[in-house]
mmCIF file of C-alpha atoms and ligand atoms in Angstrom:
data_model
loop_
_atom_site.group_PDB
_atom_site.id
_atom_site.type_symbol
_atom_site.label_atom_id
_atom_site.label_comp_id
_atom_site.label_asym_id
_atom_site.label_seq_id
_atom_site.Cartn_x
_atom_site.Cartn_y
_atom_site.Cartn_z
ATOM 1 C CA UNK A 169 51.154 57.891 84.758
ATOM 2 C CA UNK A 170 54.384 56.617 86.346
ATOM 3 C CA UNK A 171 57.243 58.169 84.388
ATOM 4 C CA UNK A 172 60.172 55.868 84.333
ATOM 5 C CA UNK A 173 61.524 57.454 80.810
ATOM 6 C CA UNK A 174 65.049 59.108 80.765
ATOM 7 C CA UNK A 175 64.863 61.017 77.284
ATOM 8 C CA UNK A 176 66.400 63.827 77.487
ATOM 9 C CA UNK A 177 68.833 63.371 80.683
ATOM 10 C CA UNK A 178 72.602 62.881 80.456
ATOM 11 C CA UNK A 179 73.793 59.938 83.002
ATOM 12 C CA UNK A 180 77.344 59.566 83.803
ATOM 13 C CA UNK A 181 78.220 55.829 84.754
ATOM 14 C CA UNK A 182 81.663 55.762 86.320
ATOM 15 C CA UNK A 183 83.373 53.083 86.126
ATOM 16 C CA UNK A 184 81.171 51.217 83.314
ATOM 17 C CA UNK A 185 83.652 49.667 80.725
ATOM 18 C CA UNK A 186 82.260 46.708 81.836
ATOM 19 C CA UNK A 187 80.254 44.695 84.805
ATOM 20 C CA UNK A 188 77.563 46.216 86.738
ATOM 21 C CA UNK A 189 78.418 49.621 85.741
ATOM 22 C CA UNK A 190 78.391 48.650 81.817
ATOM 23 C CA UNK A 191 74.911 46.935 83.015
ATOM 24 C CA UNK A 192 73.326 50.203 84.435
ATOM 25 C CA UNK A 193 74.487 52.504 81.429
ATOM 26 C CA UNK A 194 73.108 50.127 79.451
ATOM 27 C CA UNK A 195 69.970 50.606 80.824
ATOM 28 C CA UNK A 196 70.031 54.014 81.281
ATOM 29 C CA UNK A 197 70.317 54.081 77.659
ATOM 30 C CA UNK A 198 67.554 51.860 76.856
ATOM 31 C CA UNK A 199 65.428 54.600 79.037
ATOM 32 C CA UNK A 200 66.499 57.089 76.692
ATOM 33 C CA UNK A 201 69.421 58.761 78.452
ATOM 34 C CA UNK A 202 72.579 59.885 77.100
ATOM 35 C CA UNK A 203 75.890 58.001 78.338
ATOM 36 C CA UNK A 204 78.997 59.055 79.733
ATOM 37 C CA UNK A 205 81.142 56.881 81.586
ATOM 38 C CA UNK A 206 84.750 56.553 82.675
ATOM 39 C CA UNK A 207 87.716 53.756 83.011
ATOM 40 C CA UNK A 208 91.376 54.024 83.909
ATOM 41 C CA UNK A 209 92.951 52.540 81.113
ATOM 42 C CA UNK A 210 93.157 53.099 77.283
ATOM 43 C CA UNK A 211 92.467 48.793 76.618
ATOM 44 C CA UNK A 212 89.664 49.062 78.728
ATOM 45 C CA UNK A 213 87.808 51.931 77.301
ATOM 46 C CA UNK A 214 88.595 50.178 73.267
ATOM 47 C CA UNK A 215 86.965 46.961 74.299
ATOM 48 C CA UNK A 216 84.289 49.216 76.325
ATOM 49 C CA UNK A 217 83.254 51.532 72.949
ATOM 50 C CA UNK A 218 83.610 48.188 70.911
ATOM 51 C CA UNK A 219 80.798 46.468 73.601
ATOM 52 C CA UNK A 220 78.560 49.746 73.541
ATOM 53 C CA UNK A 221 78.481 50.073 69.820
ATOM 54 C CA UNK A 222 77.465 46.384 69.468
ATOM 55 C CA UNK A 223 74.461 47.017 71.367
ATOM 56 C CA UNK A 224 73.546 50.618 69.876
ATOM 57 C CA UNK A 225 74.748 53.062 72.429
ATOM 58 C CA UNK A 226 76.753 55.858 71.260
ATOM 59 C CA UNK A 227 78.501 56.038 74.865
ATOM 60 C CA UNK A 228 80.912 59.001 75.395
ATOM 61 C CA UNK A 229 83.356 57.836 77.181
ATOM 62 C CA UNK A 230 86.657 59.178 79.288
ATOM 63 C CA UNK A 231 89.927 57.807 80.468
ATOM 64 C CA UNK A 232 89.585 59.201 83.849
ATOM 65 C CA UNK A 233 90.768 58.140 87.561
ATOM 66 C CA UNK A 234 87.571 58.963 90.069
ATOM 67 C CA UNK A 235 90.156 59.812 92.617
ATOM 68 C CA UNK A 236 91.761 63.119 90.270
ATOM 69 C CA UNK A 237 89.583 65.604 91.113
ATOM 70 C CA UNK A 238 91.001 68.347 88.488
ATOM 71 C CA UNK A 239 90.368 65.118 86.175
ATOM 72 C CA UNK A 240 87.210 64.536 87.657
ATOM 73 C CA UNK A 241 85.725 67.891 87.284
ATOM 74 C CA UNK A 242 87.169 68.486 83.933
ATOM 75 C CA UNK A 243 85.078 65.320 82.782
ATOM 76 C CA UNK A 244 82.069 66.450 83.873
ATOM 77 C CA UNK A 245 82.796 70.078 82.210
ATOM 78 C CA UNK A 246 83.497 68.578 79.303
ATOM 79 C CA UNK A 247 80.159 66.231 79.464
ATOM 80 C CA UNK A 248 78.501 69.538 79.792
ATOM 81 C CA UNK A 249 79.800 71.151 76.842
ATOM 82 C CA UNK A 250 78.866 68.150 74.655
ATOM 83 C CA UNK A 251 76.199 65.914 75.909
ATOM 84 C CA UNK A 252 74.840 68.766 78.660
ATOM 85 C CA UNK A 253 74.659 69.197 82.336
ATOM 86 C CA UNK A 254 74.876 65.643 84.476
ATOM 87 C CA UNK A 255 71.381 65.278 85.557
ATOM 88 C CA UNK A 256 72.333 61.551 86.845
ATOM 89 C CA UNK A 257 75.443 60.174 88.006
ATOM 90 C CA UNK A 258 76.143 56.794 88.940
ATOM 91 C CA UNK A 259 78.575 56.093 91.424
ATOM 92 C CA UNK A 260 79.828 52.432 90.029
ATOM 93 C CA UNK A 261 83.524 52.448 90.153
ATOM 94 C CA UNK A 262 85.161 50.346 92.817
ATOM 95 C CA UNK A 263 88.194 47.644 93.964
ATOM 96 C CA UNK A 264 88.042 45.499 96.481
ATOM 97 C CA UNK A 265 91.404 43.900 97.947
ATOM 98 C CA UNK A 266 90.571 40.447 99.760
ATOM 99 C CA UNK A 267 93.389 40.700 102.474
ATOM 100 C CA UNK A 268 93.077 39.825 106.271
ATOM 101 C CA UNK A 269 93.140 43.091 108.323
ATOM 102 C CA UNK A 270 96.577 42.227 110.387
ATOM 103 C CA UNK A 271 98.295 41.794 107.163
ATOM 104 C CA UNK A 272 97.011 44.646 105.390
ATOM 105 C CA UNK A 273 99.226 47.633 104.693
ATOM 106 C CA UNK A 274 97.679 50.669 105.621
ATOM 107 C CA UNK A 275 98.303 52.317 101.862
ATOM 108 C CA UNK A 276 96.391 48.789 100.432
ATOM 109 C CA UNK A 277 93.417 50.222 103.009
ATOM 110 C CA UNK A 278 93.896 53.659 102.193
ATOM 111 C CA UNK A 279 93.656 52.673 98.156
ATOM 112 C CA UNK A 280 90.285 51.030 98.737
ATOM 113 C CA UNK A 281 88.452 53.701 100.438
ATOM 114 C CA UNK A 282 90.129 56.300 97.712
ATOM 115 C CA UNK A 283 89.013 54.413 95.687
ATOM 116 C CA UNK A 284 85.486 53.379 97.113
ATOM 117 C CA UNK A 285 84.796 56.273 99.423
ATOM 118 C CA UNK A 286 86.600 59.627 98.366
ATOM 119 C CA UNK A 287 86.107 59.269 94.825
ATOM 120 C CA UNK A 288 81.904 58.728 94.854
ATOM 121 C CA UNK A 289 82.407 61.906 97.449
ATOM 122 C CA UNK A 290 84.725 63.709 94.212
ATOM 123 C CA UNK A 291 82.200 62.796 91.626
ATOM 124 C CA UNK A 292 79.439 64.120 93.380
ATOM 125 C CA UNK A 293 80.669 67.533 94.149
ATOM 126 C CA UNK A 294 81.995 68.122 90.858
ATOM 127 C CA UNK A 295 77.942 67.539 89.562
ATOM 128 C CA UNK A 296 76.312 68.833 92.473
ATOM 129 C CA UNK A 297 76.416 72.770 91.209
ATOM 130 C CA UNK A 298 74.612 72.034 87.910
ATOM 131 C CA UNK A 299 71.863 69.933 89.611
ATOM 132 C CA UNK A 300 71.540 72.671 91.747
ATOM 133 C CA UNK A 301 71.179 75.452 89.696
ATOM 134 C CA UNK A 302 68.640 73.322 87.810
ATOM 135 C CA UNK A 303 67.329 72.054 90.960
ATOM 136 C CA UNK A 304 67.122 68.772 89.984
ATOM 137 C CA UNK A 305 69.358 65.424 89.809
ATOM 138 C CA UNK A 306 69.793 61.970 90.776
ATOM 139 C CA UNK A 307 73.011 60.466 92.792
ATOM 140 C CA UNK A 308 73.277 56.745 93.367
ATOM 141 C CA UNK A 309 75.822 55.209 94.631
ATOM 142 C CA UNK A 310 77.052 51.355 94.470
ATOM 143 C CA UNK A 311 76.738 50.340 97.890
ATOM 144 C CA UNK A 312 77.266 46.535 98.738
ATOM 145 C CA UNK A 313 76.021 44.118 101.522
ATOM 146 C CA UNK A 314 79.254 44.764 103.316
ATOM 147 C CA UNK A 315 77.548 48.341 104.037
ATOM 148 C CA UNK A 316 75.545 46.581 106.467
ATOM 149 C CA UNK A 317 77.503 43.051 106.643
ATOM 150 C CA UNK A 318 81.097 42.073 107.853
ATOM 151 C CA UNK A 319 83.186 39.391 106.812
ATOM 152 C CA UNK A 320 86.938 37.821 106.770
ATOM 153 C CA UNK A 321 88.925 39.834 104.480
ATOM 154 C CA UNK A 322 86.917 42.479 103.480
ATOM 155 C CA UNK A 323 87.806 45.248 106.152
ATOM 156 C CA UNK A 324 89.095 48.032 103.754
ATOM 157 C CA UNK A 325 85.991 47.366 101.689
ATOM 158 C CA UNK A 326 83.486 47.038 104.331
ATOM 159 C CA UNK A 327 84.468 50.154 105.779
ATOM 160 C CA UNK A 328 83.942 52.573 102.887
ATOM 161 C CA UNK A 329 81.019 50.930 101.764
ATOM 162 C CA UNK A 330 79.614 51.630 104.947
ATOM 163 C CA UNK A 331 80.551 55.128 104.977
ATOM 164 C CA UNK A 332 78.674 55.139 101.238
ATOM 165 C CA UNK A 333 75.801 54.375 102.855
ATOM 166 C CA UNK A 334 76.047 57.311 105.327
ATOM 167 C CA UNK A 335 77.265 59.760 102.443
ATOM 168 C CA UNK A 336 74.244 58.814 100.520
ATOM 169 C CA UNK A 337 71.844 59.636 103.818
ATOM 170 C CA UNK A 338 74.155 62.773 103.966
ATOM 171 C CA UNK A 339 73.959 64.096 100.538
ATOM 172 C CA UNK A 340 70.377 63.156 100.897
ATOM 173 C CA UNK A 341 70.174 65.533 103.704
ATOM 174 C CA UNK A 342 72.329 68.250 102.290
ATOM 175 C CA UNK A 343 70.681 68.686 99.156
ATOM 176 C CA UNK A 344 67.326 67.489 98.889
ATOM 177 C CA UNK A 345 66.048 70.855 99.039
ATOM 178 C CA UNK A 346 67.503 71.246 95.527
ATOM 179 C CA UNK A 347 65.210 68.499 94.059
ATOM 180 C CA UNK A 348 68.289 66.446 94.503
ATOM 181 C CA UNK A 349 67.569 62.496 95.188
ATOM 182 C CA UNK A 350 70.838 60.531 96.437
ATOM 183 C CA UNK A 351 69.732 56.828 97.194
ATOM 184 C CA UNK A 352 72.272 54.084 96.991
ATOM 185 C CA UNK A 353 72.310 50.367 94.945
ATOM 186 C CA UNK A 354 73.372 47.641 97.295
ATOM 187 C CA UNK A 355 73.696 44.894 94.831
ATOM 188 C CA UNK A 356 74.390 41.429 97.142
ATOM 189 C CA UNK A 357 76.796 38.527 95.421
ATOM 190 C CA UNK A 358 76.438 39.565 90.995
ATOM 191 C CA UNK A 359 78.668 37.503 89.127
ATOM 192 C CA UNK A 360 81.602 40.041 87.241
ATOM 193 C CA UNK A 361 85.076 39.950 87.026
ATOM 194 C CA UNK A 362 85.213 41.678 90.815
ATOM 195 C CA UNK A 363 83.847 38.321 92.367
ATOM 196 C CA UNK A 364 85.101 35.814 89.607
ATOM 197 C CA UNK A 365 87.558 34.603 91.738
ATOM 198 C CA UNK A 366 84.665 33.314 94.307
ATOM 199 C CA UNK A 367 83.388 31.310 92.049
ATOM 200 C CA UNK A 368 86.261 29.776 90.170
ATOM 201 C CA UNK A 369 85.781 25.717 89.934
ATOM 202 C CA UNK A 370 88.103 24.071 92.042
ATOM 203 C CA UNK A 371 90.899 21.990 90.356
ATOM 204 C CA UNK A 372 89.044 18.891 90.800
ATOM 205 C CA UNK A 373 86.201 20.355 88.955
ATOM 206 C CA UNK A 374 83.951 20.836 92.567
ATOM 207 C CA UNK A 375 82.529 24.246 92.715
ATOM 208 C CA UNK A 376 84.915 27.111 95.068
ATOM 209 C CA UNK A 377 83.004 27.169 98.328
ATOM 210 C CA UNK A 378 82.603 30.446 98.917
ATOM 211 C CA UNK A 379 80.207 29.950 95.405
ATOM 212 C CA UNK A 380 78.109 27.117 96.903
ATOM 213 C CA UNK A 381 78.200 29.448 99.863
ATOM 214 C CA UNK A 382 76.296 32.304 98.592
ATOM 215 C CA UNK A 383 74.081 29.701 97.055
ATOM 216 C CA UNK A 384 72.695 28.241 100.310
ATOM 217 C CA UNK A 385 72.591 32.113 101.809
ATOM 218 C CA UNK A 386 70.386 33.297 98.894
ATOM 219 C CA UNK A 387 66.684 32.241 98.918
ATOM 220 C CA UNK A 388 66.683 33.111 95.194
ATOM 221 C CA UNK A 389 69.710 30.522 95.502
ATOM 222 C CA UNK A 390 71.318 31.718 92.682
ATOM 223 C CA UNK A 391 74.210 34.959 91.923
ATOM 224 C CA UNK A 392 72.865 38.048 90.869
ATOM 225 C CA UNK A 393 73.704 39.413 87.279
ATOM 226 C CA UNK A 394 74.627 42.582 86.189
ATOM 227 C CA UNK A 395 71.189 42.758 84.412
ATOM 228 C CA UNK A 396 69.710 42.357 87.777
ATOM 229 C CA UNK A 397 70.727 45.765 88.489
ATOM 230 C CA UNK A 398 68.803 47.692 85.206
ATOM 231 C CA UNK A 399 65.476 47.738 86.453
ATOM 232 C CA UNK A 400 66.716 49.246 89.540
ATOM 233 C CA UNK A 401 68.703 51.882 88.389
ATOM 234 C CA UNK A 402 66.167 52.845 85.681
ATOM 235 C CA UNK A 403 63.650 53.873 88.999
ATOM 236 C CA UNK A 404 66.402 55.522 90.752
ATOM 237 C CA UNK A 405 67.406 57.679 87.807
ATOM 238 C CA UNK A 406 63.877 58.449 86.710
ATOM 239 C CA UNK A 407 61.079 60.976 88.008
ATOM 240 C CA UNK A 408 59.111 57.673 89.549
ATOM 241 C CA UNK A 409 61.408 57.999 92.282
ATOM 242 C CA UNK A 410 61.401 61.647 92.976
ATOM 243 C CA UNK A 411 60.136 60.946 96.709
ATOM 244 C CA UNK A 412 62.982 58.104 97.391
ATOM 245 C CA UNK A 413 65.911 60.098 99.161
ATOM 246 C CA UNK A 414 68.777 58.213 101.233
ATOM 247 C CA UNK A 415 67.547 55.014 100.904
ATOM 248 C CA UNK A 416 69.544 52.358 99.892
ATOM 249 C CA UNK A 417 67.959 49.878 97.176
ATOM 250 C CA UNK A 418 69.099 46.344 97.913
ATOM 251 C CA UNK A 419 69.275 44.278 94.750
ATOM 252 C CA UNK A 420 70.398 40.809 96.772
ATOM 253 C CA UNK A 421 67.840 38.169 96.480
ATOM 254 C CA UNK A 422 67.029 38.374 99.489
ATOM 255 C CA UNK A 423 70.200 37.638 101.707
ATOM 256 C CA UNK A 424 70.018 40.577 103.843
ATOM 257 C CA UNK A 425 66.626 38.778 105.093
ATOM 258 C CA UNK A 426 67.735 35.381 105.338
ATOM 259 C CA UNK A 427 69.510 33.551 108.422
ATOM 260 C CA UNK A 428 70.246 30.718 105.571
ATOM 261 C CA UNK A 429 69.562 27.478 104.949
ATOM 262 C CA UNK A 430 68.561 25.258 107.964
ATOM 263 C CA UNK A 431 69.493 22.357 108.775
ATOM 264 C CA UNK A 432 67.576 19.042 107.225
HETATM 265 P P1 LIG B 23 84.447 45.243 88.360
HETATM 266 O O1 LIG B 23 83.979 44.175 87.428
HETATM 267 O O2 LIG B 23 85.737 45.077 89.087
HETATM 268 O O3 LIG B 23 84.450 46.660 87.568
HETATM 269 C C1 LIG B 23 84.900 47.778 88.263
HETATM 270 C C2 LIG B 23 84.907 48.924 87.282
HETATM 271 O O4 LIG B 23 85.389 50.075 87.956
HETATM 272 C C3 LIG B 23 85.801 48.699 86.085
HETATM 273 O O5 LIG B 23 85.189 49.286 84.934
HETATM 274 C C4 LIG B 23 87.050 49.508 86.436
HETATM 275 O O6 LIG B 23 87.645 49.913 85.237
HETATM 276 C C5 LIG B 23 86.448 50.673 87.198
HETATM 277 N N1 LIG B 23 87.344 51.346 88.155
HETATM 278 C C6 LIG B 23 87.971 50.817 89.223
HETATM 279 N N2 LIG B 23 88.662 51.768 89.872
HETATM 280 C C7 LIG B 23 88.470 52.925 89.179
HETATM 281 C C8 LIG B 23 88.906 54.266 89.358
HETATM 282 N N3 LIG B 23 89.722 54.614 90.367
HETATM 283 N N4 LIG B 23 88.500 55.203 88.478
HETATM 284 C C9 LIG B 23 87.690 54.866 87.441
HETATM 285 N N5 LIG B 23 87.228 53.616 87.212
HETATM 286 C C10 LIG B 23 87.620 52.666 88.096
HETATM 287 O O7 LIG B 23 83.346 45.476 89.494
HETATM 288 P P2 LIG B 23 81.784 45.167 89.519
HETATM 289 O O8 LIG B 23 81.553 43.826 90.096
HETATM 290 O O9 LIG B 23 81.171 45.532 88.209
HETATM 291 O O10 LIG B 23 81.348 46.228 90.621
HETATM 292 C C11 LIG B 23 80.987 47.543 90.281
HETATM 293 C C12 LIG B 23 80.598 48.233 91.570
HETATM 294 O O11 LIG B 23 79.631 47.437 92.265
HETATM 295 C C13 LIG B 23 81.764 48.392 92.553
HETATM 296 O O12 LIG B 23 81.607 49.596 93.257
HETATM 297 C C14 LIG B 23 81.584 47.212 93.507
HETATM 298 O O13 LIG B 23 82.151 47.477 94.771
HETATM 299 C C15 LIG B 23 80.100 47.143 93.589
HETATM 300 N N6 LIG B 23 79.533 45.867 93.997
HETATM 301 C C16 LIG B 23 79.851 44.728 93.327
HETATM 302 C C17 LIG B 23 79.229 43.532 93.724
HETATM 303 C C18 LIG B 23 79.512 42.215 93.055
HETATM 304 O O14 LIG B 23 79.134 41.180 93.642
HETATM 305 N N7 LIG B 23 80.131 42.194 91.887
HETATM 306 C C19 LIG B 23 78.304 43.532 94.753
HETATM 307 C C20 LIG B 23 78.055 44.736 95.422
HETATM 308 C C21 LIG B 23 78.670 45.902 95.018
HETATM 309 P P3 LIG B 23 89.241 50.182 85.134
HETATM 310 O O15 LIG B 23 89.924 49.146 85.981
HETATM 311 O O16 LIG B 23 89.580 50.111 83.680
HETATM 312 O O17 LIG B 23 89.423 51.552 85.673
HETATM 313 C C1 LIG B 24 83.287 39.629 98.729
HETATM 314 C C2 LIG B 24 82.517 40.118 97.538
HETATM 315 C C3 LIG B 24 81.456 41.111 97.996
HETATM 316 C C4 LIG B 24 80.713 41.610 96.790
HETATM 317 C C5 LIG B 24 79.672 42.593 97.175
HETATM 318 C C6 LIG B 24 78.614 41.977 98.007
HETATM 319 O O1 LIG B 24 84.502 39.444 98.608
HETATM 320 O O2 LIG B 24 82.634 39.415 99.767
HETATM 321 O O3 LIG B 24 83.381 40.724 96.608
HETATM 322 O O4 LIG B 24 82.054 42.163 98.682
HETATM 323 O O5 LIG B 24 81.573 42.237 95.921
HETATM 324 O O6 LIG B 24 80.186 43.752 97.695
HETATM 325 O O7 LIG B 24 77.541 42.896 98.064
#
C-alpha cells in the first residue's frame, strides 16, 4: 500500500503566513503532520495563526528571518524541543524584485539570492544533523520556472532559483545515503500576492497583459493556485516518494512543454 500519510512527522514550512507556503502547510497538516512555519513580521504571523486556527491547524509558528542563521538554527532547536526533530522542511520563503538588470543595484541582487538562495542553503543545514542521525528526512525546495526559464526583469530571481535547482541535485547527492530525499517544487504562474501585480486589471478594466499572457502559454490556460501545490507536496513529504531524489516536481500546467499558442 502506497503510504502518503504524515502522522507522526513534524514539517517546517518557511515562509507560510500565507500563499503557497500557507497552501503546503496546510496540506501537510491535512496528512497528519505537525506545523511549524516562519514570517518576518509580528502582523503577518497574527493574521497567519488567525488563518490556521480557522481551518483547524494548531500551527507553531516563529518570527524568524531565513537569512539569520543563529535565528535560524535556534528555530529549529526550539521545534525540536516542542513539536520534535524536523523530519520535513519546506523551503517556501522567497522575494522577487522585478527590475531590469542595468538598473539593478547590486545589494537589490544580492537581497534576492539571500533571500532565495542562501537562506533555503541556512535552513537546510540547521535540519540536516537530526535527519541524519535518524537517517531519514525530506527537503523540498520552491523552485520556479525561472530555474529553467529567463525573462525581462527577473535576473536576480532567475539566478538563485537556478542555483536551487542545483542545491537540490547537490543535497540530493550529499546526503542521500542518510535516507535523506531533497527534490524541489517548481510551481509555474500561481496566483498570490508575489504575482498579483501581473494580473492587476488595467484601468480601463482590460486584463494586465502579462495575465492574458500566461493564459495563452498555459495549455491548462488558466493560473495555478496555491491549492495546486498540496497534492504535490503531500508525495514529496511522504514515504511514497522515498525513491524521488533531486528531481524537481513541476506544478505548471504544462508551460515548460508548450511553445504556446499558434497562430489561427
Ligand atoms: P508570497 O505571497 O510573496 O509569500 C512569500 C512568503 O515568504 C511570505 O509569507 C513572506 O512573509 C515570506 N518571506 C519572504 N522573505 C522571507 C524571509 N527572509 N524570511 C522568512 N520569511 C520570508 O510568495 P508566494 O507566491 O507564496 O511564493 C512562495 C514561494 O514560491 C517563493 O519562494 C516564490 O519564489 C515561489 N514561487 C512562486 C510562484 C508564483 O507564481 N507565485 C511561482 C513559482 C515559485 P513575510 O514577508 O512576513 O516574511
Ligand atoms: C515573474 C513571476 C514568476 C513566478 C514564478 C514562475 O515575475 O515572472 O513572479 O517568477 O513568480 O517564479 O514560476
Amino acid at each position: 500500500m502506497v503510504n502518503f500519510s504524515l502522522e507522526g512527522k513534524v514539517a517546517l514550512v518557511t515562509g507560510a503566513a500565507y500563499g503557497i507556503g500557507f497552501a503546503m502547510a496546510q496540506a501537510l497538516a491535512e496528512a497528519g503532520a505537525k506545523i511549524a512555519f516562519n514570517c518576518r513580521t509580528q502582523a503577518n504571523m497574527d493574521k497567519a495563526m488567525e488563518a490556521y486556527k480557522a481551518i483547524g491547524i494548531d500551527a507553531r509558528g516563529y518570527i524568524c528571518d531565513c537569512t539569520d542563521e543563529a535565528g535560524v538554527k535556534a528555530m529549529v532547536e526550539d521545534i525540536a524541543r516542542t513539536l520534535g526533530p524536523v523530519d520535513i522542511l519546506v523551503n517556501n520563503a522567497g522575494i522577487i524584485k522585478r527590475i531590469p538588470m542595468h538598473e539593478m543595484a547590486a545589494e537589490e541582487f544580492r537581497q534576492v539570492v539571500d533571500i532565495d538562495l542562501i537562506a533555503p542553503y541556512i535552513c537546510a543545514k540547521a535540519v540536516l544533523p537530526g535527519m541524519m542521525e535518524k537517517k531519514a528526512g525530506k527537503i523540498i525546495n520552491v523552485c520556479s520556472m525561472m530555474s529553467e526559464l529567463g525573462r525581462e526583469t527577473v535576473s536576480a530571481y532567475a539566478a538563485a532559483k537556478g542555483g536551487l535547482k542545483m542545491l537540490t541535485r547537490n543535497i540530493a547527492s550529499e546526503y542521500g545515503q542518510y535516507n535523506i530525499q531533497c527534490n524541489g517544487i517548481g510551481p509555474g504562474y500561481i496566483a498570490t500576492p508575489q504575482t498579483a501585480p501581473l494580473r492587476e486589471p488595467q484601468a480601463d478594466g482590460s486584463r494586465h497583459p502579462f495575465d492574458s499572457f500566461i493564459v495563452a502559454k498555459t495549455p491548462a490556460e488558466r493560473w495555478g493556485t496555491p491549492e495546486d501545490l498540496m497534492g504535490p507536496v503531500v508525495f514529496l513529504a511522504s514515504n511514497a516518494s522515498d525513491f524521488v531524489n533531486g528531481h524537481v516536481l513541476y506544478v505548471d500546467g504544462g508551460i515548460l512543454a508548450y511553445i504556446g499558442k499558434q497562430p489561427k
